[in-house]
């Protein structure tokens, strides 16, 4: 496979993964709303965003402390448990919709529980890249939909704006997220989406981040307890390290894209679908309108720019581009739907 093909394949797979999370979240908006899975009593309250950011900062500090004191196993178990919980939310809606006419409600509920436990078991005992990606799509779609129905347009816009600024500061300023990224990457859990650059790549056999050279070895922009992780270029195994400096990105076996990079901007699309009744599009199985579609397309535009920067061998914060694209696309979609800007901003 030549270099151009590898690049196009990596970009294509990344876009497909993002689309899986985005479309999955939009498909879950209505079922989650009907099941009253909102995490807050008043989704229009902008202080919800501040509270969420505060919780994220505390979780980040706790994870850094855990890695410092060799409690990686505890973090892994906690995040796998979170994966099982979110997977259950998703399967509890998906399984009855698929097999509801064939089996009783009790059996459907049992199948949903079994499917979510199977996700946890696979993550614990066989976290190969396709297991990580599959679980990441389920988790990402579920998390984005849950936050989307819990944050009205104004809180969602505030959340994306604050996290974009925080991401830039943590990558270009304090750089503390780089340390967190190294710790999280070694856990082999779905806080990242793994994009193989070679057909023979195995995430299970890959070396740890300790094998990565400091200068140019990792393209990273974030990782956090709430799955807020950003574009990370993969580590090299020992056998490949000698050629790392010469070949750059194209010599690497895989790219890591933070799951949070897909989840956070998708929150705005899900929020638009849940709270704005304008420019509704007739798409079977999806809650989508023009503002939500704009946020989706804007995110993908930001993703393509981010991928170009990463493949050029430069480390960048992901959320400024991704969230900026989502917000810009959302506002353009709102204008196309005939919404006043004030209404789109939730004012």
mmCIF file of C-alpha atoms in Angstrom:
data_model
loop_
_atom_site.group_PDB
_atom_site.id
_atom_site.type_symbol
_atom_site.label_atom_id
_atom_site.label_comp_id
_atom_site.label_asym_id
_atom_site.label_seq_id
_atom_site.Cartn_x
_atom_site.Cartn_y
_atom_site.Cartn_z
ATOM 1 C CA UNK A 1 0.000 0.000 0.000
ATOM 2 C CA UNK A 2 1.579 3.308 -1.080
ATOM 3 C CA UNK A 3 1.779 6.387 1.126
ATOM 4 C CA UNK A 4 -1.079 8.249 -0.558
ATOM 5 C CA UNK A 5 -3.396 5.278 -0.188
ATOM 6 C CA UNK A 6 -2.470 4.879 3.468
ATOM 7 C CA UNK A 7 -3.214 8.537 4.160
ATOM 8 C CA UNK A 8 -6.552 8.456 2.358
ATOM 9 C CA UNK A 9 -7.508 5.221 4.099
ATOM 10 C CA UNK A 10 -6.623 6.619 7.537
ATOM 11 C CA UNK A 11 -8.587 9.810 6.904
ATOM 12 C CA UNK A 12 -11.524 7.838 5.513
ATOM 13 C CA UNK A 13 -11.654 5.470 8.489
ATOM 14 C CA UNK A 14 -11.486 8.412 10.895
ATOM 15 C CA UNK A 15 -14.381 10.161 9.155
ATOM 16 C CA UNK A 16 -16.417 6.939 9.230
ATOM 17 C CA UNK A 17 -15.775 6.545 12.975
ATOM 18 C CA UNK A 18 -16.857 10.133 13.620
ATOM 19 C CA UNK A 19 -19.959 9.661 11.483
ATOM 20 C CA UNK A 20 -20.832 6.503 13.385
ATOM 21 C CA UNK A 21 -20.785 8.411 16.663
ATOM 22 C CA UNK A 22 -22.618 11.432 15.258
ATOM 23 C CA UNK A 23 -25.397 9.498 13.536
ATOM 24 C CA UNK A 24 -25.680 7.143 16.493
ATOM 25 C CA UNK A 25 -26.154 10.098 18.833
ATOM 26 C CA UNK A 26 -28.864 11.619 16.620
ATOM 27 C CA UNK A 27 -30.637 8.252 16.477
ATOM 28 C CA UNK A 28 -30.632 8.080 20.288
ATOM 29 C CA UNK A 29 -31.924 11.604 20.961
ATOM 30 C CA UNK A 30 -35.621 10.733 20.764
ATOM 31 C CA UNK A 31 -35.413 7.363 22.610
ATOM 32 C CA UNK A 32 -33.341 8.897 25.422
ATOM 33 C CA UNK A 33 -35.744 11.842 25.679
ATOM 34 C CA UNK A 34 -38.760 9.530 25.863
ATOM 35 C CA UNK A 35 -36.989 7.456 28.534
ATOM 36 C CA UNK A 36 -36.269 10.656 30.505
ATOM 37 C CA UNK A 37 -32.538 10.112 30.665
ATOM 38 C CA UNK A 38 -31.749 13.797 31.051
ATOM 39 C CA UNK A 39 -28.964 14.226 33.585
ATOM 40 C CA UNK A 40 -30.247 17.593 34.901
ATOM 41 C CA UNK A 41 -33.614 19.033 35.832
ATOM 42 C CA UNK A 42 -33.248 22.220 33.786
ATOM 43 C CA UNK A 43 -31.338 21.688 30.514
ATOM 44 C CA UNK A 44 -31.487 25.415 29.745
ATOM 45 C CA UNK A 45 -29.477 26.398 32.841
ATOM 46 C CA UNK A 46 -26.027 27.626 31.660
ATOM 47 C CA UNK A 47 -24.461 26.797 35.030
ATOM 48 C CA UNK A 48 -24.726 23.121 34.037
ATOM 49 C CA UNK A 49 -21.778 23.666 31.709
ATOM 50 C CA UNK A 50 -19.661 25.223 34.438
ATOM 51 C CA UNK A 51 -20.485 22.352 36.791
ATOM 52 C CA UNK A 52 -19.520 19.823 34.134
ATOM 53 C CA UNK A 53 -16.181 21.526 33.471
ATOM 54 C CA UNK A 54 -15.505 21.588 37.218
ATOM 55 C CA UNK A 55 -16.184 17.855 37.511
ATOM 56 C CA UNK A 56 -13.902 17.238 34.529
ATOM 57 C CA UNK A 57 -11.051 19.188 36.124
ATOM 58 C CA UNK A 58 -11.387 17.243 39.362
ATOM 59 C CA UNK A 59 -11.463 13.942 37.457
ATOM 60 C CA UNK A 60 -8.363 14.971 35.499
ATOM 61 C CA UNK A 61 -6.487 15.712 38.718
ATOM 62 C CA UNK A 62 -7.512 12.394 40.238
ATOM 63 C CA UNK A 63 -6.362 10.487 37.156
ATOM 64 C CA UNK A 64 -2.983 12.221 37.149
ATOM 65 C CA UNK A 65 -2.571 11.320 40.824
ATOM 66 C CA UNK A 66 -3.574 7.712 40.118
ATOM 67 C CA UNK A 67 -0.970 7.390 37.369
ATOM 68 C CA UNK A 68 1.663 8.920 39.630
ATOM 69 C CA UNK A 69 1.010 6.351 42.361
ATOM 70 C CA UNK A 70 0.715 3.349 40.002
ATOM 71 C CA UNK A 71 -3.044 2.943 40.331
ATOM 72 C CA UNK A 72 -3.534 2.484 36.596
ATOM 73 C CA UNK A 73 -5.529 -0.713 37.170
ATOM 74 C CA UNK A 74 -8.103 1.201 39.204
ATOM 75 C CA UNK A 75 -8.595 3.794 36.473
ATOM 76 C CA UNK A 76 -8.965 1.017 33.903
ATOM 77 C CA UNK A 77 -11.620 -0.781 35.945
ATOM 78 C CA UNK A 78 -13.544 2.448 36.536
ATOM 79 C CA UNK A 79 -13.530 3.394 32.868
ATOM 80 C CA UNK A 80 -14.556 -0.106 31.797
ATOM 81 C CA UNK A 81 -17.434 0.130 34.292
ATOM 82 C CA UNK A 82 -18.453 3.456 32.739
ATOM 83 C CA UNK A 83 -18.289 1.795 29.325
ATOM 84 C CA UNK A 84 -20.654 -0.946 30.493
ATOM 85 C CA UNK A 85 -23.088 1.600 31.965
ATOM 86 C CA UNK A 86 -23.260 3.775 28.839
ATOM 87 C CA UNK A 87 -23.458 0.692 26.629
ATOM 88 C CA UNK A 88 -26.427 -0.479 28.661
ATOM 89 C CA UNK A 89 -28.192 2.854 28.105
ATOM 90 C CA UNK A 90 -27.692 2.393 24.372
ATOM 91 C CA UNK A 91 -28.621 -1.291 24.174
ATOM 92 C CA UNK A 92 -31.642 -0.761 26.421
ATOM 93 C CA UNK A 93 -33.081 1.376 23.615
ATOM 94 C CA UNK A 94 -31.597 -0.488 20.647
ATOM 95 C CA UNK A 95 -32.334 -4.119 21.500
ATOM 96 C CA UNK A 96 -36.102 -3.734 22.127
ATOM 97 C CA UNK A 97 -36.382 -1.732 18.898
ATOM 98 C CA UNK A 98 -34.739 -4.570 16.964
ATOM 99 C CA UNK A 99 -36.189 -7.681 18.607
ATOM 100 C CA UNK A 100 -39.135 -6.260 20.527
ATOM 101 C CA UNK A 101 -41.722 -7.929 18.315
ATOM 102 C CA UNK A 102 -40.009 -11.313 18.600
ATOM 103 C CA UNK A 103 -39.405 -11.638 22.333
ATOM 104 C CA UNK A 104 -40.902 -10.390 25.580
ATOM 105 C CA UNK A 105 -39.820 -7.128 27.198
ATOM 106 C CA UNK A 106 -38.051 -9.068 29.956
ATOM 107 C CA UNK A 107 -35.985 -11.086 27.476
ATOM 108 C CA UNK A 108 -35.151 -7.926 25.506
ATOM 109 C CA UNK A 109 -33.956 -6.266 28.704
ATOM 110 C CA UNK A 110 -31.844 -9.335 29.497
ATOM 111 C CA UNK A 111 -30.287 -9.229 26.035
ATOM 112 C CA UNK A 112 -29.439 -5.551 26.522
ATOM 113 C CA UNK A 113 -27.741 -6.282 29.840
ATOM 114 C CA UNK A 114 -25.863 -9.211 28.308
ATOM 115 C CA UNK A 115 -24.664 -7.087 25.385
ATOM 116 C CA UNK A 116 -23.365 -4.353 27.696
ATOM 117 C CA UNK A 117 -21.553 -6.898 29.881
ATOM 118 C CA UNK A 118 -20.044 -8.428 26.736
ATOM 119 C CA UNK A 119 -18.626 -5.011 25.865
ATOM 120 C CA UNK A 120 -16.988 -4.799 29.288
ATOM 121 C CA UNK A 121 -15.610 -8.339 29.047
ATOM 122 C CA UNK A 122 -14.131 -7.713 25.601
ATOM 123 C CA UNK A 123 -12.460 -4.523 26.829
ATOM 124 C CA UNK A 124 -10.950 -6.318 29.807
ATOM 125 C CA UNK A 125 -9.720 -9.473 28.094
ATOM 126 C CA UNK A 126 -9.270 -8.663 24.408
ATOM 127 C CA UNK A 127 -8.880 -4.912 23.778
ATOM 128 C CA UNK A 128 -7.823 -5.196 20.124
ATOM 129 C CA UNK A 129 -8.220 -2.065 18.014
ATOM 130 C CA UNK A 130 -11.550 -3.095 16.498
ATOM 131 C CA UNK A 131 -12.931 -3.883 19.955
ATOM 132 C CA UNK A 132 -11.812 -0.446 21.152
ATOM 133 C CA UNK A 133 -13.349 1.249 18.110
ATOM 134 C CA UNK A 134 -16.617 -0.673 18.342
ATOM 135 C CA UNK A 135 -16.998 0.117 22.030
ATOM 136 C CA UNK A 136 -15.960 3.703 21.336
ATOM 137 C CA UNK A 137 -18.748 4.192 18.802
ATOM 138 C CA UNK A 138 -21.346 2.808 21.219
ATOM 139 C CA UNK A 139 -19.998 4.858 24.128
ATOM 140 C CA UNK A 140 -19.493 8.002 22.075
ATOM 141 C CA UNK A 141 -22.989 7.935 20.596
ATOM 142 C CA UNK A 142 -24.536 7.273 23.987
ATOM 143 C CA UNK A 143 -22.547 9.934 25.812
ATOM 144 C CA UNK A 144 -23.153 12.590 23.138
ATOM 145 C CA UNK A 145 -26.894 11.886 23.130
ATOM 146 C CA UNK A 146 -27.087 11.951 26.940
ATOM 147 C CA UNK A 147 -25.286 15.284 27.142
ATOM 148 C CA UNK A 148 -27.177 16.613 24.133
ATOM 149 C CA UNK A 149 -30.595 16.133 25.733
ATOM 150 C CA UNK A 150 -29.231 17.486 29.029
ATOM 151 C CA UNK A 151 -27.748 20.720 27.609
ATOM 152 C CA UNK A 152 -29.919 23.253 25.802
ATOM 153 C CA UNK A 153 -28.367 25.335 22.998
ATOM 154 C CA UNK A 154 -26.841 27.983 25.294
ATOM 155 C CA UNK A 155 -25.288 25.531 27.798
ATOM 156 C CA UNK A 156 -24.036 23.383 24.895
ATOM 157 C CA UNK A 157 -22.414 26.378 23.188
ATOM 158 C CA UNK A 158 -20.819 27.436 26.481
ATOM 159 C CA UNK A 159 -19.550 23.905 27.051
ATOM 160 C CA UNK A 160 -17.918 23.693 23.628
ATOM 161 C CA UNK A 161 -16.387 27.163 23.929
ATOM 162 C CA UNK A 162 -14.928 26.605 27.395
ATOM 163 C CA UNK A 163 -13.532 23.176 26.517
ATOM 164 C CA UNK A 164 -11.940 24.522 23.329
ATOM 165 C CA UNK A 165 -10.113 27.196 25.332
ATOM 166 C CA UNK A 166 -9.181 24.707 28.059
ATOM 167 C CA UNK A 167 -7.879 22.275 25.471
ATOM 168 C CA UNK A 168 -5.646 24.919 23.914
ATOM 169 C CA UNK A 169 -4.274 25.966 27.309
ATOM 170 C CA UNK A 170 -3.653 22.380 28.443
ATOM 171 C CA UNK A 171 -1.775 21.529 25.234
ATOM 172 C CA UNK A 172 0.078 24.721 24.355
ATOM 173 C CA UNK A 173 0.421 26.106 27.879
ATOM 174 C CA UNK A 174 0.536 23.797 30.889
ATOM 175 C CA UNK A 175 0.975 20.627 28.770
ATOM 176 C CA UNK A 176 -0.373 18.550 31.654
ATOM 177 C CA UNK A 177 -2.691 16.685 29.311
ATOM 178 C CA UNK A 178 0.294 15.205 27.507
ATOM 179 C CA UNK A 179 1.209 13.312 30.678
ATOM 180 C CA UNK A 180 -2.377 12.185 31.085
ATOM 181 C CA UNK A 181 -2.507 11.052 27.463
ATOM 182 C CA UNK A 182 0.501 8.781 27.954
ATOM 183 C CA UNK A 183 -1.101 7.131 30.962
ATOM 184 C CA UNK A 184 -4.501 6.666 29.357
ATOM 185 C CA UNK A 185 -3.077 5.307 26.093
ATOM 186 C CA UNK A 186 -1.425 2.392 27.890
ATOM 187 C CA UNK A 187 -4.709 1.338 29.507
ATOM 188 C CA UNK A 188 -6.173 0.125 26.180
ATOM 189 C CA UNK A 189 -9.681 1.365 26.857
ATOM 190 C CA UNK A 190 -12.096 3.253 24.592
ATOM 191 C CA UNK A 191 -11.019 6.779 25.378
ATOM 192 C CA UNK A 192 -9.351 6.730 21.971
ATOM 193 C CA UNK A 193 -10.357 5.589 18.511
ATOM 194 C CA UNK A 194 -7.613 3.549 16.867
ATOM 195 C CA UNK A 195 -7.031 4.042 13.139
ATOM 196 C CA UNK A 196 -4.610 1.424 11.724
ATOM 197 C CA UNK A 197 -2.158 2.622 9.083
ATOM 198 C CA UNK A 198 -1.166 -0.934 8.115
ATOM 199 C CA UNK A 199 -3.233 -4.058 7.553
ATOM 200 C CA UNK A 200 -1.071 -6.060 9.940
ATOM 201 C CA UNK A 201 -1.382 -3.639 12.872
ATOM 202 C CA UNK A 202 -2.323 -5.092 16.260
ATOM 203 C CA UNK A 203 -3.115 -2.804 19.185
ATOM 204 C CA UNK A 204 -2.516 -5.681 21.597
ATOM 205 C CA UNK A 205 1.029 -6.200 20.300
ATOM 206 C CA UNK A 206 1.926 -2.511 20.061
ATOM 207 C CA UNK A 207 4.471 -1.099 22.465
ATOM 208 C CA UNK A 208 3.531 1.255 25.252
ATOM 209 C CA UNK A 209 3.893 4.997 25.107
ATOM 210 C CA UNK A 210 7.188 4.602 26.922
ATOM 211 C CA UNK A 211 8.634 3.528 23.562
ATOM 212 C CA UNK A 212 7.720 6.851 21.954
ATOM 213 C CA UNK A 213 10.360 9.492 21.351
ATOM 214 C CA UNK A 214 9.651 12.813 23.030
ATOM 215 C CA UNK A 215 10.363 14.986 19.985
ATOM 216 C CA UNK A 216 7.921 14.183 17.216
ATOM 217 C CA UNK A 217 7.001 10.742 18.507
ATOM 218 C CA UNK A 218 3.528 11.642 19.689
ATOM 219 C CA UNK A 219 1.056 14.034 18.152
ATOM 220 C CA UNK A 220 -1.228 14.691 21.084
ATOM 221 C CA UNK A 221 -3.668 17.304 22.124
ATOM 222 C CA UNK A 222 -5.544 15.917 25.133
ATOM 223 C CA UNK A 223 -6.911 13.046 27.185
ATOM 224 C CA UNK A 224 -9.211 13.241 30.178
ATOM 225 C CA UNK A 225 -11.455 11.259 32.474
ATOM 226 C CA UNK A 226 -14.610 12.333 30.680
ATOM 227 C CA UNK A 227 -13.242 10.834 27.474
ATOM 228 C CA UNK A 228 -12.020 14.305 26.508
ATOM 229 C CA UNK A 229 -8.988 13.184 24.534
ATOM 230 C CA UNK A 230 -7.666 14.696 21.384
ATOM 231 C CA UNK A 231 -5.665 13.769 18.311
ATOM 232 C CA UNK A 232 -2.779 11.502 19.289
ATOM 233 C CA UNK A 233 -0.314 9.980 16.896
ATOM 234 C CA UNK A 234 0.482 6.393 17.763
ATOM 235 C CA UNK A 235 3.537 5.085 19.515
ATOM 236 C CA UNK A 236 6.035 2.901 17.694
ATOM 237 C CA UNK A 237 7.060 -0.574 18.672
ATOM 238 C CA UNK A 238 10.718 -1.186 19.444
ATOM 239 C CA UNK A 239 11.349 -2.640 16.003
ATOM 240 C CA UNK A 240 10.101 0.505 14.290
ATOM 241 C CA UNK A 241 11.666 3.131 16.520
ATOM 242 C CA UNK A 242 14.925 3.334 14.557
ATOM 243 C CA UNK A 243 13.142 4.574 11.448
ATOM 244 C CA UNK A 244 10.773 6.889 13.266
ATOM 245 C CA UNK A 245 12.620 10.143 12.760
ATOM 246 C CA UNK A 246 13.194 9.496 9.076
ATOM 247 C CA UNK A 247 9.710 8.358 8.107
ATOM 248 C CA UNK A 248 7.549 10.511 10.362
ATOM 249 C CA UNK A 249 3.825 9.897 10.412
ATOM 250 C CA UNK A 250 3.668 7.623 7.372
ATOM 251 C CA UNK A 251 5.997 5.057 8.959
ATOM 252 C CA UNK A 252 3.717 4.608 11.943
ATOM 253 C CA UNK A 253 1.322 1.705 12.209
ATOM 254 C CA UNK A 254 -1.715 3.558 13.578
ATOM 255 C CA UNK A 255 -3.154 6.882 14.643
ATOM 256 C CA UNK A 256 -5.086 7.520 17.839
ATOM 257 C CA UNK A 257 -7.974 9.982 17.725
ATOM 258 C CA UNK A 258 -9.420 10.954 21.072
ATOM 259 C CA UNK A 259 -12.982 9.783 21.677
ATOM 260 C CA UNK A 260 -13.762 13.142 23.251
ATOM 261 C CA UNK A 261 -12.908 14.819 19.961
ATOM 262 C CA UNK A 262 -15.955 13.110 18.484
ATOM 263 C CA UNK A 263 -18.214 13.308 21.538
ATOM 264 C CA UNK A 264 -17.871 16.959 22.579
ATOM 265 C CA UNK A 265 -18.822 18.644 19.267
ATOM 266 C CA UNK A 266 -21.559 16.053 18.706
ATOM 267 C CA UNK A 267 -23.185 17.254 21.935
ATOM 268 C CA UNK A 268 -24.118 20.457 20.079
ATOM 269 C CA UNK A 269 -25.658 18.521 17.178
ATOM 270 C CA UNK A 270 -27.683 16.377 19.595
ATOM 271 C CA UNK A 271 -28.754 19.460 21.543
ATOM 272 C CA UNK A 272 -29.920 21.161 18.351
ATOM 273 C CA UNK A 273 -31.918 18.083 17.374
ATOM 274 C CA UNK A 274 -33.482 17.864 20.836
ATOM 275 C CA UNK A 275 -34.344 21.515 21.482
ATOM 276 C CA UNK A 276 -34.740 23.320 18.140
ATOM 277 C CA UNK A 277 -37.864 22.816 16.067
ATOM 278 C CA UNK A 278 -36.649 24.385 12.831
ATOM 279 C CA UNK A 279 -35.622 23.049 9.444
ATOM 280 C CA UNK A 280 -36.505 19.480 10.416
ATOM 281 C CA UNK A 281 -35.285 16.933 7.877
ATOM 282 C CA UNK A 282 -37.179 13.735 7.120
ATOM 283 C CA UNK A 283 -34.480 11.155 7.796
ATOM 284 C CA UNK A 284 -35.791 7.761 8.968
ATOM 285 C CA UNK A 285 -34.541 6.817 12.412
ATOM 286 C CA UNK A 286 -32.745 10.121 13.053
ATOM 287 C CA UNK A 287 -33.694 13.300 14.881
ATOM 288 C CA UNK A 288 -32.052 15.858 12.633
ATOM 289 C CA UNK A 289 -32.676 19.440 11.561
ATOM 290 C CA UNK A 290 -30.631 22.010 9.694
ATOM 291 C CA UNK A 291 -28.762 23.328 12.793
ATOM 292 C CA UNK A 292 -27.874 19.755 13.819
ATOM 293 C CA UNK A 293 -26.776 18.917 10.281
ATOM 294 C CA UNK A 294 -24.685 22.080 10.177
ATOM 295 C CA UNK A 295 -22.964 21.143 13.439
ATOM 296 C CA UNK A 296 -22.264 17.657 12.078
ATOM 297 C CA UNK A 297 -20.766 18.919 8.815
ATOM 298 C CA UNK A 298 -18.801 21.664 10.589
ATOM 299 C CA UNK A 299 -17.255 19.067 12.894
ATOM 300 C CA UNK A 300 -16.172 16.963 9.928
ATOM 301 C CA UNK A 301 -14.642 20.034 8.269
ATOM 302 C CA UNK A 302 -12.651 20.725 11.441
ATOM 303 C CA UNK A 303 -11.646 17.067 11.577
ATOM 304 C CA UNK A 304 -10.192 17.166 8.069
ATOM 305 C CA UNK A 305 -8.105 20.225 8.963
ATOM 306 C CA UNK A 306 -6.941 18.536 12.176
ATOM 307 C CA UNK A 307 -6.023 15.352 10.319
ATOM 308 C CA UNK A 308 -3.993 17.373 7.823
ATOM 309 C CA UNK A 309 -2.046 18.991 10.672
ATOM 310 C CA UNK A 310 -1.451 15.670 12.441
ATOM 311 C CA UNK A 311 -0.314 13.944 9.246
ATOM 312 C CA UNK A 312 2.075 16.838 8.682
ATOM 313 C CA UNK A 313 3.742 15.800 11.934
ATOM 314 C CA UNK A 314 2.598 18.672 14.139
ATOM 315 C CA UNK A 315 0.917 18.393 17.533
ATOM 316 C CA UNK A 316 -2.256 20.461 17.875
ATOM 317 C CA UNK A 317 -5.160 20.821 20.240
ATOM 318 C CA UNK A 318 -8.159 19.187 18.601
ATOM 319 C CA UNK A 319 -11.170 20.862 20.195
ATOM 320 C CA UNK A 320 -10.504 24.426 18.993
ATOM 321 C CA UNK A 321 -10.834 23.179 15.417
ATOM 322 C CA UNK A 322 -13.570 20.603 15.999
ATOM 323 C CA UNK A 323 -15.719 22.682 18.339
ATOM 324 C CA UNK A 324 -15.136 25.778 16.230
ATOM 325 C CA UNK A 325 -16.311 23.899 13.163
ATOM 326 C CA UNK A 326 -19.349 22.553 15.002
ATOM 327 C CA UNK A 327 -20.367 25.991 16.294
ATOM 328 C CA UNK A 328 -19.848 27.641 12.915
ATOM 329 C CA UNK A 329 -21.814 24.939 11.107
ATOM 330 C CA UNK A 330 -24.568 25.072 13.732
ATOM 331 C CA UNK A 331 -25.026 28.818 13.334
ATOM 332 C CA UNK A 332 -25.062 28.564 9.535
ATOM 333 C CA UNK A 333 -27.639 25.778 9.760
ATOM 334 C CA UNK A 334 -29.765 27.877 12.114
ATOM 335 C CA UNK A 335 -29.682 30.809 9.696
ATOM 336 C CA UNK A 336 -30.594 28.488 6.822
ATOM 337 C CA UNK A 337 -33.580 27.284 8.885
ATOM 338 C CA UNK A 338 -34.729 30.875 9.395
ATOM 339 C CA UNK A 339 -33.895 31.052 13.090
ATOM 340 C CA UNK A 340 -32.833 34.394 14.583
ATOM 341 C CA UNK A 341 -29.286 34.341 15.937
ATOM 342 C CA UNK A 342 -30.553 35.107 19.426
ATOM 343 C CA UNK A 343 -32.777 32.027 19.335
ATOM 344 C CA UNK A 344 -29.921 29.880 18.006
ATOM 345 C CA UNK A 345 -27.738 31.105 20.869
ATOM 346 C CA UNK A 346 -30.464 30.195 23.370
ATOM 347 C CA UNK A 347 -30.946 33.783 24.523
#
